[in-house]
């Protein structure tokens, strides 16, 4: 955890061939370490990576774009033509997408060097459990603990400057907190989901993991914008986030939800780190006020109900007919059942069955519809509070990166990891996990939840905190 | 609320999945807890609250109907476990 690669740091050295060669070789070495020792990658962009490194070493992509030549990693639920897209699942182990995700094309157009596809929870459903069919994603701070995702592991190691992944109930932000990174879930509709194999379309967003606010701002500027293939992307062009980063943060008012420190699973260490960071926010001129969000802490269970129902529907097409794993069977129904039963993990099977249960006639009215009403309350309360404060602050996760041995007690269908993060997915607001580091110990995260399309203001606060 | 094992079995069938008896038991227990929790959230103030299916107002806007390049059939079918040039092959539909 000594590597400190950042996008801005690399660009300064981009003019001399020898330096570029050195950086490229160092990066290749880190990619190898991330794959072999931390299981961060499912697939490396082997052939193209060597060519891109060679081009970069020759200075061929120099100054094309701020992101040109910058190494990035993609969660393996973002479709790519040049590498398989497995979603961390046996059922898609050899799936080759016929197209690139919108964000992949955006990055390639900008000259980004995609080093590989990172380990993800199967179809993103495990949130930040960090375990897939391809094994666990180990945390660079302590390999006996989860990194939350391979993307977080790779970026924390310096094998990539930034990474893209998905965030449905908070998984991307949680992996950021576990791995000492920043993680942004943008506003719903800010980045196109075309080519993201999501499990809950009303909750999922493509998010960004990186080490600095500047890096996230540049990547957001590159990937945000309208896409006719995703109707949730709005006609709201991305601003120049780098300009916003330099804005004043004095007198920004931040609401702290009452009851944040009553969360049962809140670790004393996380509480202490969070309070220390709140003090820093006050030092830089922010005003912290307590706010009342009575439904906020109901978000995790609510998002579990809604996410499971959407996943039950959204993942129904993995049946062995058009793509993916197929079991040998005598007739069609048997083929559907055996392909899915053999191709999906035990945890995902239970989650999908739970989604089917909630969707059933006997539970739809008594469980699913009330969950959608609670979602309305969560959204309305956030909207009302954000008329009186600029943003809301909470810890990102109540605990630090769990040991692999303890994962089952931390993660179920619903997980207390989602207690602070799920509300932003239900409401669609942007949320940023800011890394909170302790001296030599595991990191934690501070979460800011902002107004729709106000990502820049949250990034400006993080930028000042990092200075 | 008491869920039954049969409900879990039926739901697994709806999802075209088979669960082991351990998986069924674990799911039954966890589903009961979650249902209980969500029910505890329900109070009279929710009665007239509208539903939120999407975080932003969503209207089905159709773009102009224009001919655009599409995926070649061969590329679209390249991932099929069993197919010929234009058809996916599946086992027989009617059970023996």
Tab-separated table of C-alpha atoms in Angstrom, chain A residues 3 13 50 94 150 155 200 231 313 335 341 347 364 415 436 451 458 466:
chain	number	residue	atom	x	y	z
A	3	UNK	CA	2.107	3.125	-4.286
A	13	UNK	CA	6.055	12.778	-16.647
A	50	UNK	CA	1.496	-4.681	-24.646
A	94	UNK	CA	-16.733	-17.427	-21.693
A	150	UNK	CA	-11.152	-6.419	-7.763
A	155	UNK	CA	-6.577	0.810	-8.016
A	200	UNK	CA	-31.330	-3.663	-10.491
A	231	UNK	CA	-33.292	6.881	-21.530
A	313	UNK	CA	-36.642	-10.205	-13.589
A	335	UNK	CA	-32.240	-27.239	-19.322
A	341	UNK	CA	-28.640	-24.050	-10.903
A	347	UNK	CA	-25.869	-16.861	-2.710
A	364	UNK	CA	-46.441	-8.364	-3.774
A	415	UNK	CA	-26.392	-6.372	4.703
A	436	UNK	CA	-10.488	8.315	5.814
A	451	UNK	CA	-28.249	17.247	-4.613
A	458	UNK	CA	-18.805	17.090	-3.144
A	466	UNK	CA	-6.917	15.954	0.559
